[in-house]
Amino acid sequence: MPSSDDEADRIPLSARPEWSDVRPVPQDDGPNPVAPIAYRDEFRETMDYFRAVYLADERSRRAIDLTTEVIGMNPGNYTVWHFRRVVLESLNADLLDERDFLDRMTMRNAKNYQIWHHRRWLAEKLGPEVANKELEFTKNILALDAKNYHAWSHRQWVLQSLGGWENELDYCCMLLEDDIFNNSAWNQRYFVITRSPLLGGLLAMRDSEVGYTTEAILANPQNESPWRYLRGLYKGDTSQLISDNRVSELCLKVLKTGNSYQFALSLLLDLLCYGFQPSEELRAVVEALRNSEQEDTVSSNLAATVCLILEITDPMRLNYWVWRRNNLPSQVC
Amino acid sequence: MGGLEEEKHARYIVSVEKKKDDFEALLIEHLRMNGAYWGLTTLDLLNKIGAIDVDEVVSWVMECQDKDCGGFAGNLGHDPHLLYTLSAVQVLAIVDRIDVLDIGKVSDYVAGLQNDDGSFSGDMWGETDTRFSYCAICCLSLLGRLSKINVEKAVNYIVSCKNLDGGFGSAPGGESHAGQIFCCVGALAITGSLHHVDRDLLGWWLCERQCKDGGLNGRPEKLADVCYSWWVLSSLIMIDRVHWIDKEKLTRFILNCQDKDNGGISDRPDNAVDVFHTYFGVAGLSLMEYPGLKSIDPAYALPVDVLLSSHVPSSYH
């Protein structure tokens, strides 16, 4: 059976005995085509045979093989995938073979919606015993592109529908060790600590996660993701956020370095707006930053000073910081 | 640096619409309905829609409709899908020919794709994604048939996809992504449900998407891309926070992605142009009120005057 992988050896369908009984159906451009559609010959011929088989609703092994050829040439065509599923179901085909085919296709087209949807259909049919295999597969895809949205969506679906949560937090740790800036891995981490049936939920995980996150921030204070993650750990509980000393001390430590402190100032601003009472040391550090950035301004409170510094150091978002300064709560420190 | 090459972009779009003989055209054949929407909207924003034969467009669009279920396919002979059904309705709205539709039939098809949890599938095979929530809600609103779905459930599903950063993903727990945020915020805007959005938190996340080169990215630590000029900007406008980014720098970034010789806009400077990015670049400039362009509605992704003549209440203006 020739495949689209070795194009040089490809025999046209019209020259293959097993297809001699089929009359290909050309693309119908309708009575008033906007423009006639001209196809590359090989692709056109394959599509003509596909149309014939599809219209005849021929549910056969060769129909599956034909969809394999079409998909190899254009994996984005919904209709071809739909028909393939219909035939696979009718023939009660071996779905593990189908998975092997899909593994190869996905490696070459890792951002194709149809391929991933087909994969979910397949995994759903194969059931919970393939959970680990599916997790392993997405791991291989994420090893090539750790931010592939399709792979992450599939992975989350597998965990929730088929299971396999046991090593997921370790997996997040491993990815973040590779690239601590990987926002997808931070998102997955939050997904695990809030949804895994094995870990006890956000409240049970908060303490250890704050430790992990503050370390990540101290190593790279310019990294947006862990700062947002840290806020997420206190979701809906601002009183805990402002009373946990580790949070304000983290801000202080980063500010003291005098570098990459934009997110630290931003979190400090939120703390102040929530009613946090800053220490003298924290005030002094912020004042020192202001003096180095902007000597003439006088502001009424620490929160306004924080905004002023951000207005200077983050000019692209000047209007945001001005808005924050103009909308500070009346009781803010 | 010069301004927007309106004439060249219009010529580029028309030439792509006509050119169907190369392999690239073949590969996007199945999503030609989307291409028609991108191309026609761009021409309309450029005030160049006159270059198109409306009757030909309408007749081709209607040929793509599945007469049994009422949905539209990406091209002749393909299967219907929600993505192409929205594009078909948008294209007909642009050429002011919604009247050719059997509105009951099309809206039944769309409404039939709602799932028990309020989400929407893209077609009968059940792929679910907040993109499809947007497609369904936008489409039904344009047809004046939102009452055919359970709007409350649809809204609750979208809200269940909200993340700690204020953004939205493709499913509950999915990473925030500017494209998905547009879909979710757009659907919430159309259904009058923006009170579910934490505007200040999301607005800050969205304005953090502006990179040093002035362009916008779709997720932290990703490269800027012209398409996010649409996804991010439209979302910022819908939540009334667009003044938080540096519009001048973004305008320069988009203009730098033009092919000044042959027309068209690319994803980032010096890359190859395509219709998709030409649309997003022009639409982004329209959102920033670039002189000479029609204004576009941030939720319906259609020129505002098209909505007015279709009697659809604009989502923002």
XYZ file of C-alpha atoms in Angstrom:
650
model
C 0.000 0.000 0.000
C 1.657 3.244 -1.054
C 1.517 5.999 1.500
C 1.893 9.739 1.281
C 5.140 9.400 3.246
C 7.102 8.241 0.247
C 5.793 10.490 -2.462
C 8.360 9.437 -5.058
C 6.934 5.898 -5.154
C 3.341 7.000 -5.132
C 1.104 5.330 -7.712
C -1.848 7.444 -8.851
C -5.181 6.049 -7.664
C -6.347 5.779 -11.270
C -3.534 3.260 -11.895
C -4.265 1.051 -8.869
C -6.338 -2.075 -9.574
C -8.138 -1.924 -6.203
C -9.675 1.450 -7.182
C -10.643 0.573 -10.778
C -14.350 0.242 -9.886
C -14.621 3.804 -8.510
C -15.505 6.844 -10.636
C -13.830 9.884 -9.062
C -16.094 12.880 -8.317
C -14.554 16.279 -9.103
C -15.080 19.270 -6.795
C -18.413 20.921 -7.620
C -17.782 24.643 -7.706
C -21.477 25.416 -7.926
C -23.382 27.333 -10.582
C -21.638 30.643 -9.929
C -18.200 29.942 -8.540
C -16.441 33.013 -7.111
C -13.406 31.584 -8.877
C -12.722 28.125 -10.304
C -10.568 26.125 -7.965
C -7.500 24.545 -9.536
C -5.751 21.806 -7.576
C -2.351 20.317 -7.645
C -2.884 17.159 -9.673
C -2.059 14.524 -7.141
C -4.133 16.127 -4.437
C -7.007 16.702 -6.792
C -7.083 13.072 -7.841
C -7.036 11.848 -4.248
C -9.832 14.227 -3.279
C -11.894 13.095 -6.286
C -11.667 9.484 -5.135
C -12.393 10.536 -1.583
C -15.525 12.363 -2.702
C -16.667 9.251 -4.579
C -16.185 7.011 -1.558
C -17.738 9.570 0.789
C -20.827 10.084 -1.376
C -21.254 6.333 -1.761
C -20.831 6.037 2.035
C -18.458 3.158 1.396
C -17.368 1.797 4.768
C -14.363 -0.319 3.833
C -10.725 -0.864 4.690
C -9.674 0.871 1.499
C -11.830 3.881 2.473
C -9.805 4.171 5.689
C -6.585 3.901 3.690
C -7.816 6.618 1.377
C -8.571 8.977 4.268
C -5.026 8.252 5.515
C -3.721 9.526 2.195
C -5.916 12.633 2.182
C -5.063 13.440 5.795
C -1.372 13.051 4.983
C -1.803 15.753 2.349
C -4.151 18.031 4.293
C -4.843 17.197 7.940
C -7.126 20.234 8.395
C -10.155 18.932 6.541
C -13.008 18.220 9.004
C -15.040 16.125 6.586
C -12.283 13.605 5.985
C -11.793 13.038 9.720
C -15.550 12.712 10.289
C -15.824 10.085 7.607
C -12.814 8.219 8.961
C -14.506 7.941 12.366
C -17.725 6.698 10.790
C -15.840 3.969 8.925
C -13.664 3.014 11.894
C -16.810 2.538 13.976
C -18.615 0.566 11.276
C -15.704 -1.799 10.742
C -15.017 -2.124 14.444
C -11.428 -1.355 13.526
C -8.475 -1.885 15.877
C -8.236 1.428 17.712
C -4.709 0.781 18.954
C -3.580 0.794 15.304
C -5.487 4.016 14.925
C -3.599 5.456 17.877
C -0.255 4.558 16.282
C -1.333 6.345 13.116
C -2.453 9.342 15.136
C 0.807 9.457 17.113
C 2.731 9.780 13.864
C 0.334 12.415 12.464
C 0.438 14.500 15.635
C 4.221 14.585 15.715
C 4.096 16.260 12.303
C 1.014 18.479 12.904
C 1.041 19.233 16.600
C -1.184 22.333 16.326
C -4.029 20.917 14.287
C -7.477 21.044 15.926
C -8.883 18.053 14.004
C -6.046 15.748 15.024
C -6.466 16.525 18.701
C -10.223 16.170 18.520
C -9.792 12.784 16.878
C -7.420 11.840 19.666
C -9.992 12.705 22.323
C -12.625 10.635 20.511
C -10.171 7.751 20.430
C -9.101 8.032 24.083
C -12.731 8.239 25.153
C -13.414 4.959 23.341
C -10.333 3.257 24.755
C -11.180 4.296 28.319
C -9.302 4.804 31.634
C -6.687 2.118 31.029
C -5.060 4.326 28.380
C -4.789 7.352 30.709
C -1.079 6.932 31.360
C -0.353 6.289 27.706
C -2.144 9.530 26.787
C -0.278 11.463 29.464
C 2.972 10.022 28.157
C 2.060 11.062 24.640
C 1.264 14.680 25.558
C 4.510 14.709 27.516
C 6.366 13.838 24.312
C 4.602 16.623 22.429
C 5.272 19.105 25.235
C 8.931 18.088 25.172
C 9.008 19.579 21.661
C 6.902 22.654 22.510
C 6.166 23.111 26.189
C 3.423 25.672 25.482
C 1.370 23.729 22.907
C -2.190 24.700 23.862
C -3.767 21.620 22.252
C -1.518 19.234 24.142
C -2.292 20.962 27.433
C -6.037 20.886 26.763
C -5.856 17.188 25.980
C -3.768 16.496 29.063
C -6.256 18.295 31.317
C -9.117 16.398 29.728
C -7.316 13.059 30.228
C -6.672 13.804 33.906
C -10.262 14.777 34.567
C -11.940 12.132 32.444
C -9.595 9.146 32.604
C -7.420 9.826 35.661
C -3.651 9.556 36.157
C -3.134 12.421 38.635
C -0.456 10.613 40.674
C 2.662 12.244 39.210
C 1.211 15.443 37.828
C 2.681 17.826 40.387
C 6.112 16.266 39.869
C 5.661 16.732 36.152
C 4.919 20.446 36.681
C 8.045 20.720 38.826
C 10.101 19.101 36.098
C 8.806 21.457 33.407
C 9.354 24.487 35.610
C 12.873 23.298 36.327
C 13.450 23.292 32.563
C 11.895 26.724 32.099
C 10.675 28.672 35.098
C 9.108 31.223 32.696
C 6.725 28.620 31.230
C 3.283 30.105 31.953
C 1.547 26.947 30.720
C 3.337 24.906 33.374
C 2.364 27.408 36.076
C -1.217 27.185 34.878
C -1.045 23.401 35.034
C 0.383 23.614 38.525
C -2.623 25.662 39.620
C -4.893 23.195 37.858
C -3.318 20.329 39.833
C -3.345 21.932 43.270
C -6.937 23.082 42.905
C -8.409 20.045 41.134
C -6.391 16.922 41.894
C -8.462 14.508 43.998
C -5.235 13.379 45.686
C -3.864 16.630 47.093
C -6.648 18.068 49.231
C -7.232 21.305 47.345
C -5.954 24.870 47.454
C -6.115 25.415 51.229
C -4.205 22.214 51.967
C -1.566 23.091 49.399
C -1.207 26.811 50.077
C 1.571 26.682 52.631
C 3.998 24.558 50.640
C 3.100 26.327 47.396
C 3.865 29.765 48.841
C 7.313 28.423 49.729
C 7.885 27.041 46.235
C 6.630 30.213 44.552
C 8.624 32.692 46.618
C 11.789 30.775 45.798
C 10.948 30.892 42.103
C 10.337 34.634 42.329
C 13.540 35.368 44.186
C 15.496 33.521 41.494
C 13.780 35.513 38.694
C 11.815 38.515 39.991
C 11.065 39.667 36.421
C 8.989 36.494 35.819
C 5.313 37.497 35.537
C 3.842 34.006 36.006
C 4.787 33.154 39.627
C 3.681 36.599 40.824
C 0.218 35.927 39.436
C 0.331 32.381 40.792
C 1.126 33.734 44.255
C -1.975 35.958 44.152
C -3.968 32.951 42.972
C -2.906 30.992 46.077
C -4.837 33.511 48.175
C -7.795 33.633 45.825
C -10.706 35.375 47.497
C -8.829 35.692 50.785
C -7.188 39.119 50.841
C -6.929 39.164 54.629
C -4.657 36.093 54.470
C -2.681 37.685 51.664
C -1.883 40.788 53.693
C -1.306 38.976 56.969
C 1.075 36.313 55.632
C 4.486 37.808 56.385
C 6.123 35.738 53.678
C 4.344 37.797 51.010
C 5.402 41.232 52.230
C 8.895 39.965 53.028
C 9.177 38.674 49.482
C 8.322 42.144 48.175
C 10.866 43.669 50.531
C 13.632 41.290 49.458
C 13.092 41.956 45.774
C 12.843 45.727 46.290
C 16.086 45.707 48.250
C 17.952 44.298 45.277
C 17.041 47.454 43.336
C 16.555 45.417 40.123
C 13.534 43.961 38.282
C 11.203 45.141 41.013
C 8.175 46.079 38.881
C 6.067 43.065 39.906
C 7.127 43.438 43.539
C 5.905 47.038 43.531
C 2.717 45.954 41.832
C 2.006 43.319 44.484
C 2.929 45.747 47.252
C 0.447 48.207 45.757
C -2.281 45.557 45.921
C -1.347 44.742 49.525
C -1.576 48.408 50.472
C -4.936 48.756 48.739
C -6.199 45.753 50.731
C -5.200 47.489 53.997
C -1.671 46.214 54.599
C 0.357 48.241 57.167
C 3.942 48.529 55.865
C 6.973 48.369 58.136
C 9.360 51.299 58.427
C 11.955 49.274 56.574
C 9.613 48.707 53.627
C 8.759 52.416 53.523
C 12.421 53.331 53.530
C 13.237 50.940 50.678
C 10.421 52.326 48.525
C 11.431 55.907 49.321
C 14.983 55.099 48.294
C 13.723 53.776 44.959
C 11.707 56.905 44.442
C 14.704 59.068 45.113
C 16.721 57.242 42.526
C 13.957 57.443 39.917
C 12.343 60.780 40.527
C 13.651 63.347 42.938
C 11.170 66.196 42.886
C 7.849 64.499 43.476
C 6.127 64.472 46.797
C 3.317 62.072 47.436
C 0.884 61.804 50.266
C 1.180 58.081 50.907
C 3.284 55.035 50.168
C 0.810 53.589 47.636
C 0.974 56.787 45.576
C 4.767 56.661 45.731
C 4.675 53.095 44.423
C 2.499 54.227 41.506
C 4.813 57.139 40.724
C 7.819 54.829 40.538
C 5.938 52.473 38.219
C 4.880 55.382 36.014
C 8.563 56.133 35.437
C 9.916 52.598 35.179
C 7.080 51.101 33.094
C 6.202 53.889 30.631
C 4.338 51.573 28.227
C 1.641 51.150 30.887
C 1.845 54.728 32.150
C -1.921 55.233 31.945
C -2.597 52.102 33.988
C -0.358 53.229 36.835
C -1.779 56.776 36.731
C -5.252 55.250 36.937
C -4.170 53.160 39.911
C -2.772 56.271 41.616
C -5.987 58.214 41.013
C -8.147 55.389 42.342
C -6.430 54.508 45.610
C -8.748 53.715 48.544
C -9.158 56.681 50.900
C -7.658 54.855 53.912
C -4.561 53.565 52.105
C -1.131 53.805 53.745
C 8.013 55.279 8.257
C 4.934 55.788 6.097
C 1.276 55.173 6.853
C -1.184 52.454 5.977
C -1.000 51.251 2.354
C -4.781 51.096 1.869
C -4.760 50.696 -1.930
C -2.134 47.967 -1.927
C -3.844 45.992 0.833
C -7.167 46.128 -1.032
C -5.475 44.927 -4.240
C -3.732 42.154 -2.300
C -7.026 40.917 -0.806
C -8.778 40.918 -4.175
C -5.872 39.061 -5.784
C -5.948 36.352 -3.087
C -9.698 35.940 -3.522
C -9.185 35.345 -7.238
C -6.091 33.174 -6.999
C -7.107 29.575 -6.502
C -4.490 27.711 -8.473
C -1.626 27.307 -6.043
C -1.046 24.768 -3.336
C -1.554 27.277 -0.553
C -5.048 28.062 -1.821
C -5.698 24.342 -1.926
C -4.710 23.838 1.699
C -7.113 26.505 2.939
C -9.852 25.393 0.560
C -11.805 23.780 3.415
C -11.899 27.057 5.396
C -12.549 29.380 2.509
C -15.621 30.751 4.301
C -13.353 32.124 7.019
C -11.111 33.567 4.308
C -14.100 35.258 2.698
C -15.008 36.856 6.035
C -11.433 38.060 6.678
C -11.094 39.416 3.156
C -14.472 41.128 2.887
C -14.287 42.691 6.354
C -10.845 44.069 5.532
C -12.073 45.521 2.241
C -15.070 47.081 3.979
C -12.924 48.653 6.716
C -10.727 50.074 3.933
C -13.872 51.448 2.206
C -13.123 49.215 -0.776
C -15.995 46.711 -0.670
C -17.048 47.942 -4.136
C -14.304 45.728 -5.605
C -16.473 42.654 -4.910
C -19.386 41.222 -6.899
C -22.028 40.863 -4.197
C -24.274 38.462 -6.134
C -21.396 36.058 -6.726
C -20.492 36.107 -3.051
C -24.077 35.524 -1.906
C -24.618 32.719 -4.357
C -21.389 30.956 -3.311
C -22.163 31.366 0.402
C -25.622 29.901 -0.021
C -24.214 26.962 -1.988
C -22.106 26.145 1.083
C -25.184 25.673 3.243
C -26.145 22.136 4.208
C -29.773 22.043 3.176
C -30.684 19.368 5.742
C -29.244 20.809 8.946
C -29.009 24.498 8.018
C -25.333 24.944 8.971
C -22.649 26.220 6.604
C -19.488 24.477 5.416
C -16.073 26.021 4.808
C -16.511 25.435 1.090
C -18.687 23.586 -1.404
C -19.003 19.882 -0.692
C -17.695 20.037 2.864
C -19.418 19.381 6.160
C -21.158 22.153 8.083
C -19.448 23.592 11.140
C -20.205 26.387 13.584
C -16.973 28.234 12.655
C -18.098 28.579 9.050
C -21.726 29.229 9.942
C -20.713 32.363 11.864
C -18.455 33.479 9.002
C -21.272 32.919 6.497
C -23.710 35.010 8.548
C -21.068 37.729 9.000
C -20.326 37.769 5.255
C -24.034 38.087 4.441
C -24.332 40.886 7.005
C -21.434 42.762 5.379
C -23.091 42.647 1.959
C -26.465 43.426 3.619
C -28.129 40.215 2.443
C -29.160 38.476 5.674
C -32.624 38.400 4.070
C -31.609 35.428 1.866
C -31.330 33.227 4.955
C -33.948 30.946 6.417
C -33.225 32.395 9.836
C -35.260 29.780 11.678
C -33.299 26.956 10.097
C -29.828 28.443 10.637
C -30.583 29.416 14.219
C -31.992 25.948 14.965
C -28.699 24.452 13.762
C -26.664 26.745 16.014
C -28.935 26.346 19.039
C -28.821 22.560 18.595
C -25.078 22.599 19.292
C -25.510 23.711 22.913
C -24.579 21.027 25.463
C -26.204 20.330 28.830
C -23.464 22.173 30.713
C -24.109 25.316 28.663
C -21.022 24.934 26.446
C -21.197 24.589 22.660
C -19.818 21.991 20.293
C -18.405 23.021 16.935
C -20.353 20.377 15.052
C -22.109 17.037 15.523
C -18.811 15.414 16.580
C -18.771 17.303 19.816
C -15.445 19.171 19.997
C -16.096 21.700 22.775
C -14.287 25.001 23.246
C -15.154 28.540 24.399
C -14.446 29.567 20.789
C -17.701 27.836 19.917
C -19.587 29.610 22.708
C -18.605 32.868 21.045
C -19.469 31.665 17.533
C -22.915 30.519 18.624
C -23.764 33.610 20.670
C -22.468 36.066 18.065
C -24.261 34.240 15.273
C -27.603 33.988 17.089
C -27.426 37.616 18.161
C -26.833 38.714 14.551
C -29.892 36.661 13.601
C -31.952 38.034 16.498
C -32.472 34.531 17.921
C -30.542 34.432 21.194
C -33.788 33.329 22.834
C -33.323 29.892 21.244
C -30.526 28.947 23.660
C -30.177 28.839 27.417
C -28.182 32.070 27.745
C -27.776 31.761 31.504
C -26.139 28.340 31.196
C -23.997 29.531 28.301
C -22.767 32.449 30.419
C -22.140 30.253 33.457
C -20.010 27.894 31.386
C -17.875 30.792 30.129
C -17.504 32.120 33.667
C -16.330 28.638 34.762
C -13.377 29.099 32.364
C -12.146 32.221 34.204
C -8.637 31.994 35.678
C -6.723 33.494 38.581
C -5.245 36.155 36.279
C -8.706 37.345 35.237
C -8.352 35.771 31.780
C -10.148 32.838 30.178
C -9.126 29.536 28.622
C -10.705 27.114 26.168
C -12.232 24.971 28.949
C -12.362 25.162 32.770
C -8.740 25.159 33.988
C -7.282 25.947 30.567
C -4.523 28.557 30.413
C -5.532 32.156 29.725
C -4.921 32.997 26.086
C -5.768 36.296 24.376
C -7.733 34.562 21.591
C -9.905 32.693 24.068
C -10.278 35.870 26.126
C -11.691 37.674 23.103
C -14.192 34.849 22.611
C -15.294 34.810 26.238
C -15.404 38.570 26.740
C -17.139 38.981 23.367
C -19.808 36.441 24.268
C -20.288 38.080 27.663
C -20.519 41.532 26.033
C -23.146 40.386 23.532
C -25.246 38.772 26.259
C -24.951 41.813 28.544
C -22.965 39.808 31.105
C -19.731 41.773 31.425
C -20.336 42.146 35.153
C -18.785 38.661 35.432
C -15.445 40.043 34.242
C -12.951 41.439 36.737
C -12.173 44.378 34.481
C -9.211 45.799 36.375
C -7.483 42.451 36.862
C -8.060 41.320 33.273
C -7.230 44.789 31.946
C -3.869 44.693 33.680
C -3.122 41.181 32.331
C -4.055 42.326 28.831
C -1.935 45.467 28.951
C 1.004 43.383 30.214
C 0.759 41.680 26.822
C 2.407 44.705 25.175
C 6.050 43.844 24.451
C 9.057 46.108 24.203
C 8.677 46.246 20.405
C 5.178 47.715 20.903
C 3.372 44.623 19.590
C 1.069 42.445 21.667
C 1.534 38.775 22.553
C -1.164 36.265 23.494
C 0.408 34.737 26.609
C 3.321 35.654 28.893
C 6.787 35.098 27.416
C 5.512 34.625 23.860
C 6.486 36.749 20.870
C 4.302 39.632 19.699
C 2.079 38.868 16.700
C -0.210 41.183 14.717
C -3.202 38.897 15.319
C -3.177 39.865 19.003
C -3.678 43.463 17.958
C -7.225 42.272 17.430
C -7.714 39.741 20.245
C -6.165 41.901 22.976
C -7.341 45.318 21.800
C -10.954 44.294 21.215
C -11.066 42.742 24.696
C -9.576 45.882 26.253
C -12.173 48.030 24.492
C -15.048 45.813 25.590
C -13.966 46.163 29.219
C -13.209 49.865 28.705
C -9.471 49.659 29.489
C -7.862 50.246 26.091
C -6.172 53.462 27.225
C -3.896 51.330 29.409
C -1.678 50.349 26.492
C 0.631 52.482 24.353
C -1.415 52.842 21.160
C 1.233 54.794 19.304
C 3.814 52.027 19.714
C 1.298 49.368 18.717
C 0.295 51.344 15.610
C 3.961 51.534 14.603
C 4.373 47.783 15.168
C 1.431 46.972 12.866
C 2.529 49.412 10.168
C 6.008 47.846 10.261
C 4.459 44.469 9.387
C 3.136 45.736 6.025
C 4.480 44.533 2.705
C 4.978 48.031 1.303
C 5.480 46.719 -2.242
C 2.772 44.137 -2.816
C 0.317 44.805 0.004
C -0.750 42.554 2.865
C 0.301 42.389 6.517
C 2.357 39.667 8.243
C 2.479 38.363 11.824
C 5.663 40.282 12.617
C 8.067 42.518 10.676
C 9.678 41.006 7.545
C 7.594 37.791 7.538
C 5.352 36.613 4.679
C 1.909 38.244 4.519
C -1.450 36.427 4.556
C -5.138 37.385 4.544
C -5.586 36.399 8.195
C -2.949 38.833 9.483
C -3.963 41.523 6.983
C -7.438 41.412 8.500
C -6.140 41.515 12.086
C -3.746 44.371 11.343
C -6.374 46.524 9.654
C -9.003 45.652 12.281
C -6.532 46.512 15.055
C -5.818 49.895 13.461
C -9.563 50.453 13.111
C -10.010 49.799 16.837
C -7.378 52.493 17.472
C -9.359 54.894 15.243
C -6.694 55.064 12.543
C -7.679 57.852 10.112
C -9.604 56.804 7.010
C -10.745 53.409 8.305
C -14.313 52.476 9.162
C -14.761 51.630 12.813
C -15.250 47.993 13.761
C -17.356 46.631 16.589
C -15.093 44.862 19.126
C -17.581 42.097 19.980
C -19.270 41.289 16.672
C -16.067 41.857 14.651
C -18.073 43.657 11.980
C -18.001 47.254 10.782
C -20.232 49.360 13.022
C -22.327 50.638 10.102
C -23.064 47.018 9.110
C -24.539 46.419 12.558
C -26.569 49.607 12.352
C -28.120 48.628 9.035
C -28.766 45.096 10.373
C -30.475 46.660 13.420
C -28.131 44.812 15.756
C -27.382 46.920 18.818
C -23.649 47.680 18.732
C -21.864 46.126 21.673
C -19.892 49.186 22.590
C -20.224 52.389 20.579
